Coordinates of C-alpha atoms and ligand atoms in Angstrom, one line a residue:
M305 CA 32.7 45.3 -1.9
S306 CA 31.3 41.9 -0.9
T307 CA 27.8 41.6 0.7
T308 CA 28.5 38.1 1.9
K309 CA 28.0 37.7 5.6
I310 CA 31.0 36.3 7.5
A311 CA 31.1 34.5 10.9
V312 CA 34.2 34.1 13.0
I313 CA 34.0 31.1 15.4
T314 CA 36.6 30.2 17.9
G315 CA 37.3 26.5 18.4
G316 CA 35.6 25.4 15.1
S317 CA 37.7 22.4 14.5
R318 CA 35.9 19.9 16.7
G319 CA 32.8 19.4 18.9
L320 CA 30.2 22.1 19.2
G321 CA 32.2 24.7 17.2
R322 CA 32.5 22.4 14.3
D323 CA 28.7 21.8 14.1
M324 CA 28.1 25.6 14.5
A325 CA 30.4 26.2 11.6
L326 CA 28.6 23.7 9.4
K327 CA 25.1 24.9 10.4
I328 CA 26.0 28.6 9.9
A329 CA 27.5 27.8 6.5
E330 CA 24.2 26.1 5.5
K331 CA 22.6 29.6 6.1
E332 CA 24.8 30.9 3.3
I333 CA 27.3 32.6 5.6
D334 CA 31.0 32.3 5.0
I335 CA 33.1 30.9 7.8
V336 CA 36.4 31.8 9.5
F337 CA 37.2 29.7 12.5
T338 CA 40.1 29.1 14.9
Y339 CA 41.7 25.9 16.1
H340 CA 44.3 25.5 18.8
S341 CA 46.5 22.5 17.8
N342 CA 44.4 20.1 15.7
L343 CA 45.3 21.2 12.1
E344 CA 44.0 18.0 10.7
A345 CA 40.6 18.4 12.2
A346 CA 40.5 22.1 11.1
S347 CA 41.4 21.1 7.5
E348 CA 38.6 18.6 7.5
V349 CA 36.1 21.3 8.6
V350 CA 37.3 23.6 5.9
K351 CA 36.8 20.9 3.2
T352 CA 33.3 20.0 4.6
I353 CA 32.2 23.7 4.5
E354 CA 33.6 24.1 0.9
N355 CA 31.5 21.0 0.0
I356 CA 28.4 22.9 1.3
G357 CA 29.4 25.6 -1.2
R358 CA 30.7 28.3 1.2
K359 CA 34.2 29.7 1.7
A360 CA 36.0 28.7 4.9
K361 CA 39.4 29.6 6.4
A362 CA 41.0 28.3 9.6
F363 CA 43.5 30.2 11.8
Q364 CA 45.6 28.9 14.7
L365 CA 44.9 30.8 17.9
D366 CA 45.2 30.2 21.6
T367 CA 42.1 32.0 22.9
S368 CA 43.5 32.0 26.5
N369 CA 46.5 34.1 25.4
I370 CA 45.5 37.7 25.0
K371 CA 49.0 38.6 23.7
E372 CA 48.2 36.7 20.5
F373 CA 45.0 38.6 19.7
D374 CA 46.5 41.6 17.9
S375 CA 48.4 39.4 15.5
F376 CA 45.3 37.2 15.0
Y377 CA 43.2 40.2 14.0
Q378 CA 46.0 41.4 11.8
K379 CA 46.0 38.0 9.9
L380 CA 42.2 37.9 9.9
T381 CA 41.7 41.4 8.5
T382 CA 44.5 40.9 5.9
Y383 CA 42.6 37.7 4.7
L384 CA 39.2 39.5 4.7
I385 CA 40.6 42.5 2.7
N386 CA 42.2 40.1 0.2
D387 CA 39.3 37.8 -0.3
Y388 CA 36.3 40.1 0.4
G389 CA 37.5 43.7 0.0
T390 CA 36.6 44.6 3.5
E391 CA 38.1 44.1 7.0
H392 CA 34.7 43.7 8.5
F393 CA 32.7 40.7 9.6
D394 CA 29.3 40.0 11.0
F395 CA 29.3 37.4 13.7
L396 CA 31.7 36.6 16.5
I397 CA 31.1 33.3 18.2
N398 CA 33.2 32.8 21.4
N399 CA 33.1 29.0 21.7
A400 CA 36.6 27.6 22.2
G401 CA 37.2 26.1 25.6
T402 CA 38.5 23.3 27.8
G403 CA 37.3 21.9 31.1
I404 CA 38.9 20.8 34.3
Y405 CA 37.0 18.5 36.7
K406 CA 38.3 18.9 40.2
P407 CA 36.9 19.4 43.6
F408 CA 37.0 23.0 44.9
T409 CA 39.4 21.9 47.7
E410 CA 41.9 20.5 45.1
T411 CA 41.7 23.3 42.5
T412 CA 45.0 25.1 42.2
E413 CA 45.7 28.7 41.2
D414 CA 47.0 27.5 37.9
D415 CA 43.7 25.5 37.2
F416 CA 41.7 28.6 38.2
D417 CA 43.8 30.9 35.9
D418 CA 43.4 28.4 33.0
M419 CA 39.6 28.4 33.3
L420 CA 39.4 32.2 33.8
N421 CA 41.8 32.9 30.9
I422 CA 40.1 30.7 28.3
H423 CA 36.4 31.2 29.4
L424 CA 36.3 34.8 30.5
K425 CA 39.4 37.0 30.1
G426 CA 40.0 35.6 26.6
V427 CA 36.4 36.1 25.6
Y428 CA 36.3 39.6 27.0
F429 CA 39.4 40.8 25.1
L430 CA 38.8 38.9 21.9
S431 CA 35.4 40.6 21.8
Q432 CA 36.8 44.0 22.7
K433 CA 39.4 43.8 19.9
A434 CA 36.7 42.6 17.4
I435 CA 34.6 45.7 17.8
P436 CA 36.4 47.9 15.2
Y437 CA 35.7 45.1 12.6
L438 CA 32.2 44.1 13.5
N439 CA 29.6 45.4 11.0
E440 CA 26.6 47.4 12.2
G441 CA 23.9 44.8 12.9
G442 CA 26.6 42.4 14.0
R443 CA 26.2 39.8 16.7
I444 CA 28.3 38.3 19.5
I445 CA 27.3 34.9 20.7
N446 CA 29.1 33.5 23.8
I447 CA 29.0 29.9 24.7
S448 CA 28.4 29.3 28.4
S449 CA 27.2 26.1 30.2
G450 CA 24.2 24.8 32.1
L451 CA 26.7 24.6 35.0
A452 CA 26.4 28.4 35.4
R453 CA 22.7 27.9 36.4
F454 CA 22.9 24.7 38.4
S455 CA 25.8 23.2 40.4
L456 CA 27.3 19.7 39.9
P457 CA 30.5 18.9 41.9
N458 CA 34.0 19.4 40.5
S459 CA 33.4 22.3 38.2
S460 CA 33.7 25.3 40.5
A461 CA 36.4 27.1 38.5
Y462 CA 35.0 26.3 35.1
A463 CA 31.4 27.3 36.1
S464 CA 32.5 30.5 37.8
A465 CA 34.2 31.6 34.6
K466 CA 31.0 30.7 32.6
G467 CA 28.9 32.6 35.1
G468 CA 31.2 35.6 34.4
V469 CA 30.7 35.3 30.7
E470 CA 26.9 35.4 31.2
V471 CA 27.2 38.7 33.1
F472 CA 29.6 40.1 30.6
T473 CA 27.2 39.3 27.8
R474 CA 24.5 41.4 29.3
Y475 CA 27.0 44.3 29.5
L476 CA 27.9 43.8 25.9
A477 CA 24.3 43.9 24.8
K478 CA 23.8 47.2 26.7
E479 CA 27.1 48.9 25.7
L480 CA 27.1 47.8 22.0
A481 CA 23.5 48.6 21.3
S482 CA 24.5 52.0 19.9
K483 CA 26.4 50.1 17.2
K484 CA 23.3 47.9 16.6
I485 CA 25.4 44.9 17.8
T486 CA 23.5 42.3 19.8
A487 CA 25.0 39.9 22.3
N488 CA 23.6 36.6 23.6
V489 CA 24.6 33.5 25.5
V490 CA 24.0 29.9 24.4
A491 CA 24.3 27.6 27.4
P492 CA 24.6 23.9 26.4
G493 CA 23.9 21.1 28.8
A494 CA 26.2 18.1 28.8
V495 CA 27.2 17.2 25.2
G496 CA 29.1 14.2 24.0
T497 CA 32.3 15.8 22.6
D498 CA 36.0 15.5 23.5
F499 CA 35.5 18.2 26.2
G500 CA 36.9 17.4 29.6
G501 CA 38.5 14.1 28.4
G502 CA 35.3 13.0 26.6
E503 CA 33.5 12.1 29.9
N504 CA 30.1 12.9 28.5
R505 CA 30.6 10.1 26.0
T506 CA 32.7 7.6 27.8
N507 CA 31.8 7.8 31.5
E508 CA 28.8 5.5 31.6
K509 CA 27.9 6.5 35.2
K510 CA 27.9 10.2 34.3
V511 CA 26.0 9.7 31.1
N512 CA 23.3 7.8 33.0
T513 CA 23.1 10.4 35.7
I514 CA 22.8 13.3 33.2
S515 CA 20.2 11.3 31.1
N516 CA 18.1 10.8 34.3
L517 CA 18.3 14.5 35.2
T518 CA 17.3 15.6 31.7
A519 CA 13.6 15.8 30.7
L520 CA 14.4 14.5 27.2
G521 CA 16.4 11.6 28.8
R522 CA 19.8 11.7 27.1
V523 CA 23.1 13.5 26.8
G524 CA 23.3 16.1 24.1
E525 CA 25.0 15.7 20.7
P526 CA 26.9 18.6 18.9
E527 CA 24.1 18.5 16.3
D528 CA 21.6 19.6 19.0
L529 CA 23.5 22.9 19.4
G530 CA 24.9 24.2 16.1
G531 CA 21.5 25.0 14.5
V532 CA 20.5 27.2 17.5
V533 CA 23.7 29.3 17.1
A534 CA 23.1 29.4 13.3
F535 CA 19.5 30.7 14.0
L536 CA 21.0 33.5 16.1
C537 CA 23.0 34.6 13.0
T538 CA 19.8 35.0 10.9
E539 CA 17.7 38.1 10.3
E540 CA 14.8 36.5 12.1
A541 CA 16.8 36.5 15.4
R542 CA 17.6 40.3 15.2
W543 CA 15.4 41.2 18.2
I544 CA 17.0 38.7 20.6
N545 CA 19.4 40.6 22.7
G546 CA 21.1 40.1 26.1
Q547 CA 19.5 36.7 26.5
R548 CA 20.7 33.4 27.9
I549 CA 19.4 30.5 25.8
E550 CA 19.9 27.1 27.5
V551 CA 20.0 24.2 25.1
S552 CA 20.1 21.1 27.3
G553 CA 17.0 19.0 26.6
G554 CA 15.6 20.4 29.8
I555 CA 18.1 19.5 32.7
F556 CA 17.3 20.3 36.3
L557 CA 13.9 21.8 35.5
Ligands
LIG2067 N1 30.7 19.4 25.7 C1 30.0 19.9 26.7 O1 29.4 19.1 27.5 C2 29.8 21.3 27.0 C3 28.7 21.7 27.8 C4 28.5 23.1 28.0 C5 29.4 24.0 27.4 N2 30.4 23.6 26.6 C6 31.2 24.6 26.0 O2 31.2 24.5 24.6 C7 32.4 25.0 24.1 C8 33.0 23.9 23.1 O3 33.2 22.7 23.8 P1 33.3 21.3 23.0 O4 32.5 20.4 23.8 O5 33.0 21.5 21.6 O6 34.9 21.0 23.2 P2 35.8 20.1 22.3 O7 35.1 19.1 21.6 O8 36.9 19.7 23.3 O9 36.4 21.2 21.3 C9 37.2 22.3 21.8 C10 37.5 23.2 20.7 O10 38.2 24.4 21.2 C11 39.5 24.5 20.7 N3 40.4 24.8 21.8 C12 40.8 24.1 22.9 N4 41.7 24.8 23.6 C13 41.9 26.0 23.0 C14 42.7 27.1 23.2 N5 43.5 27.2 24.3 N6 42.6 28.2 22.3 C15 41.8 28.1 21.3 N7 41.0 27.0 21.0 C16 41.1 26.0 21.8 C17 39.8 23.1 20.1 O11 40.8 23.2 19.1 P3 41.7 22.0 18.6 O12 40.8 21.1 17.8 O13 42.8 22.5 17.8 O14 42.2 21.3 19.9 C18 38.4 22.7 19.6 O15 38.2 23.3 18.4 C19 33.4 25.3 25.3 O16 33.3 26.7 25.6 C20 32.7 24.5 26.4 O17 33.0 25.1 27.7 C21 30.6 22.3 26.4

């Protein structure tokens, strides 16, 4: 049976998840990741990881649709058994997500459901269904947001879901301790990705405002984040549990 460690990352095709996948692969960990619709981006990530010298596999998954999860784990475990001789893996990184910027007074029930489904309910049940397959000593890393600690207008539904995932992570850390599985949250500040229509890259006013609020004076890049998540997948990070690690260059200090 293989002794290779394996990480499963949701939303690994672009943005933060892509950089996490590359940085984790550099730690000599094999990668399975999901994408939603961008097969081309997913294929590029697979090739880049293979060039690093690790195995990588991409699966399509809508992480807001709990009904897809059983068939996802069926496909994942079939792949793991075929390629590694085990249905187990070591790290689950719940990263996939979309954003909606709308004032509280204009947020619809559908908007709210979209945010809850992708950022909380999906994370909750994808994690629950992962437990039979997570090795002892495994880790769950959930991606939250600085917006769960401080408030900026137009993100009430998104940030409420992220707040929920932070509470959920502390419960995971407590309830999975008997299996020696740890759970932590990484909370990025604003990062220049495609997220929320790419505003953190293209909206000059917003970029300036965030830069001025941030001690290190700029918006984050995906490369500021991936290595932190990769560190949480190392032996050195084994005693970190139930924590929220904000990676924001120091915003709203
Ligand atoms: N960027 C920021 O400023 C920021 C700040 C704090 C927290 N975050 C959090 O960081 C995480 C990643 O954001 P990002 O900035 O990297 O976003 P991104 O660049 O837009 O990438 C989103 C990723 O999630 C996947 N995805 C989107 N909808 C999905 C769905 N319904 N089911 C499954 N996968 C889906 C995408 O797949 P496809 O490529 O197939 O579309 C892509 O891989 C999110 O949880 C976000 O809330 C971001």
